[in-house]
Amino acid sequence: MTTIDRNLQRVHERIAQACAAAGRPPGSVALLAVSKTFGAESVHAAALAGQRAFGENYIQEAVEKMAALRALAPALALQWHCIGPIQSNKTRLVAEHFDWAQTVDRLKIAQRLSEQRPAHLPPLMVCIQVNVDGGATKSGVGPHDAAALAEAVARLPRLVLRGVMSIPDDAPTFEAQRALHERAAAVFHHIKAQGFEGLGQFDTLSMGMTGDLEAAVAAGSTMVRVGSGVFGARQYAARC
């Protein structure tokens, strides 16, 4: 068993224990393995261990990694999620190469993704990123503006609105972590309660990472994004 095999097993055990503690059914929380900065070989190792969904923050790096994986293991059907900021000049790459875009925080980006999604591909799955901390320098729409954005995004062709995503600041205790995640969960449930057209597959609450996945599951997360817990500590290179 490889290190990545063992790490995946431990993460799945943590998720199962968190579900049990929250009184939720096993399997109600999906694992998104965050593979940013790790090479195609690491993704391949995780895929051989059964992982199929991968999250990437750096769009150009991700597209190159996807090509490397297709050459390395053409038979593997992997699912790719963009979980980093999406600038206007990167929407075409996201629309053409990813299966999900979890960080839609303004209508302009959603419109470009819709327009640029190739007709031969299935619709792009999208989540609204919500800034639950209110920090001016953080990505994400404010909680009070999220429902209006979600309704506008849900009308766009070539996109399917799947849910809400958040990346709160670190918090020192389980209770503080859970309180932050509950803010995102409240936004998710508020949007769902609006009942506007386009919510037929609105089922994803993407929150929780290596350090706080238990609190996220307790708050209702349906997808946790785990990087270092699967692949180990990252070494960041300087980026221009």
PDB file of N, CA, C and O in Angstrom, residues 26 147 166 195 232:
ATOM      1  N   PRO A  26     -23.708   7.155   6.185  1.00  0.00           N
ATOM      2  CA  PRO A  26     -22.412   6.963   5.550  1.00  0.00           C
ATOM      3  C   PRO A  26     -22.534   7.214   4.043  1.00  0.00           C
ATOM      4  O   PRO A  26     -23.539   6.900   3.423  1.00  0.00           O
ATOM      5  N   ALA A 147     -28.231  34.704  -3.296  1.00  0.00           N
ATOM      6  CA  ALA A 147     -29.444  34.163  -3.922  1.00  0.00           C
ATOM      7  C   ALA A 147     -29.715  34.827  -5.263  1.00  0.00           C
ATOM      8  O   ALA A 147     -30.113  34.156  -6.226  1.00  0.00           O
ATOM      9  N   SER A 166     -17.571  27.410  -0.029  1.00  0.00           N
ATOM     10  CA  SER A 166     -16.957  28.452   0.789  1.00  0.00           C
ATOM     11  C   SER A 166     -15.576  28.023   1.255  1.00  0.00           C
ATOM     12  O   SER A 166     -15.285  26.833   1.378  1.00  0.00           O
ATOM     13  N   GLY A 195     -36.799  28.269  -4.597  1.00  0.00           N
ATOM     14  CA  GLY A 195     -37.587  27.462  -5.526  1.00  0.00           C
ATOM     15  C   GLY A 195     -37.624  27.960  -6.954  1.00  0.00           C
ATOM     16  O   GLY A 195     -38.504  27.575  -7.726  1.00  0.00           O
ATOM     17  N   GLY A 232      -0.006  14.941   1.159  1.00  0.00           N
ATOM     18  CA  GLY A 232       1.110  15.369   1.989  1.00  0.00           C
ATOM     19  C   GLY A 232       1.324  16.870   1.904  1.00  0.00           C
ATOM     20  O   GLY A 232       0.605  17.592   1.213  1.00  0.00           O
TER      21      GLY A 232
END
